[in-house]
Steps between C-alpha positions, in 0.01 A plus 500: 500500500122548507375860497153544643264769378447612859871583524490696176185682613665604828805619305315717249259642757786610723674660201187689398428606856850643541471701179159645589596581858804695388364722224514280189248526217224241465607406148845422640339282767300299246788462255748395769262249661411337168864482397600340831209255494591374152867480597398301808328229298141618454335450160292817518448778751239773532558797726282800578650768725365823644665716767291331773546135402616225264303214343709220356412169330769250400415207273685175444296261290177424686632647825421859589626704793329831569626746762397844617707738713387829654747789507473674837805725491650703220802725478788585270828308503613443143808311621271211594327515161840482335595195706178318405570571133852359541367181659239466224766524229724248675210256539416534130866440412498187724769649721262460795256221582151558637621426853806727484300778333245482781778525759641802318158667503470438874833681547366793299183501711708523818681810377383828657183625333632852487833667444696594816369805686821698449484456123132601493567815702799595286303436181213714628725794582701486178190441288319801646803722452548378142137563404504855635825564313346376176210740555744791515539556875808679629752328726333602823162368392660179377649454847163568665328250271760238590454558874120490483518195272707327767239597760223360281681165474543492879126555542416230244735252668340565838141472374568187297655329803180585687312333212294810427290482182716610206265774378481647851880481535551684172250772597674552835840512329366759256373712788838473676670614178288814480545576872878457484536725195273764654710498818823538302346783296434697819872503581623510138266716290723469194437127458302402190210353693307350210801323346613368838155355570472342156846347527437354845165340413637334187637216717137416581385498138388153377730501197559126482130424549412730209769343280382149585139598429593631156704191417213273608265699276738467205498122549116508516486405870222752545381382843848528650560832322176640644577380853851644498378821339236552769763426765735760352218754479415435865859563607514822296172612656635423850812709433291791375265470798783512752682795344182684404340477845804656668534780243126573517510522880805726476312738272197497729706618797631794300814366336602575144664289236726610213 
């Protein structure tokens, strides 16, 4: 069976694209693509990946195939990254051929980009409650943080379906968090307002983006580390802007905070 470089190029580009689109590190993209290209029959392969795109050159003797792909959408679904790693290992072990590996990657690509809505909402509520508990909140405040965290996830789901810019969505969600906790505080003065707010906004924090940025920096992918770091800083700034604007307005109209 003859394996064409074009087939191998399509295979490795799809693999790299899936990893980048779903929260994988750039060093993982480059390592996986090179490993799959060599397993697919290429003599050498050079890959350069940044969060916005991939440049790939595959060599076989005097023949060279160069491809570029632009990454237009990015999110976090580590289940897809795990599946791509599995396919890469099976291709390297000759369990899969280039054609079957490509078909497997297409199946992964057709999987939902995000986890089901119910799981996301439940994770948001439980995560907010857990963070407030770790900060020392009492049971009532933990419950309030869980409820407002659930509300925040509802707001994020709605705004993302409307394709609102992510930074704007996060700022709006932060404002909703502050408003909801202020409203609850009016009817329940004993709630630990600060801990409830902190717990509920933690579901918006760009934890995975920060982790990925640090790992890219450790592997000397400084461009990718800088891009992801700036992105994480922008999200943190959007959260602070949303919460801070509501609390500032509340103080201006005569309210008081603990």
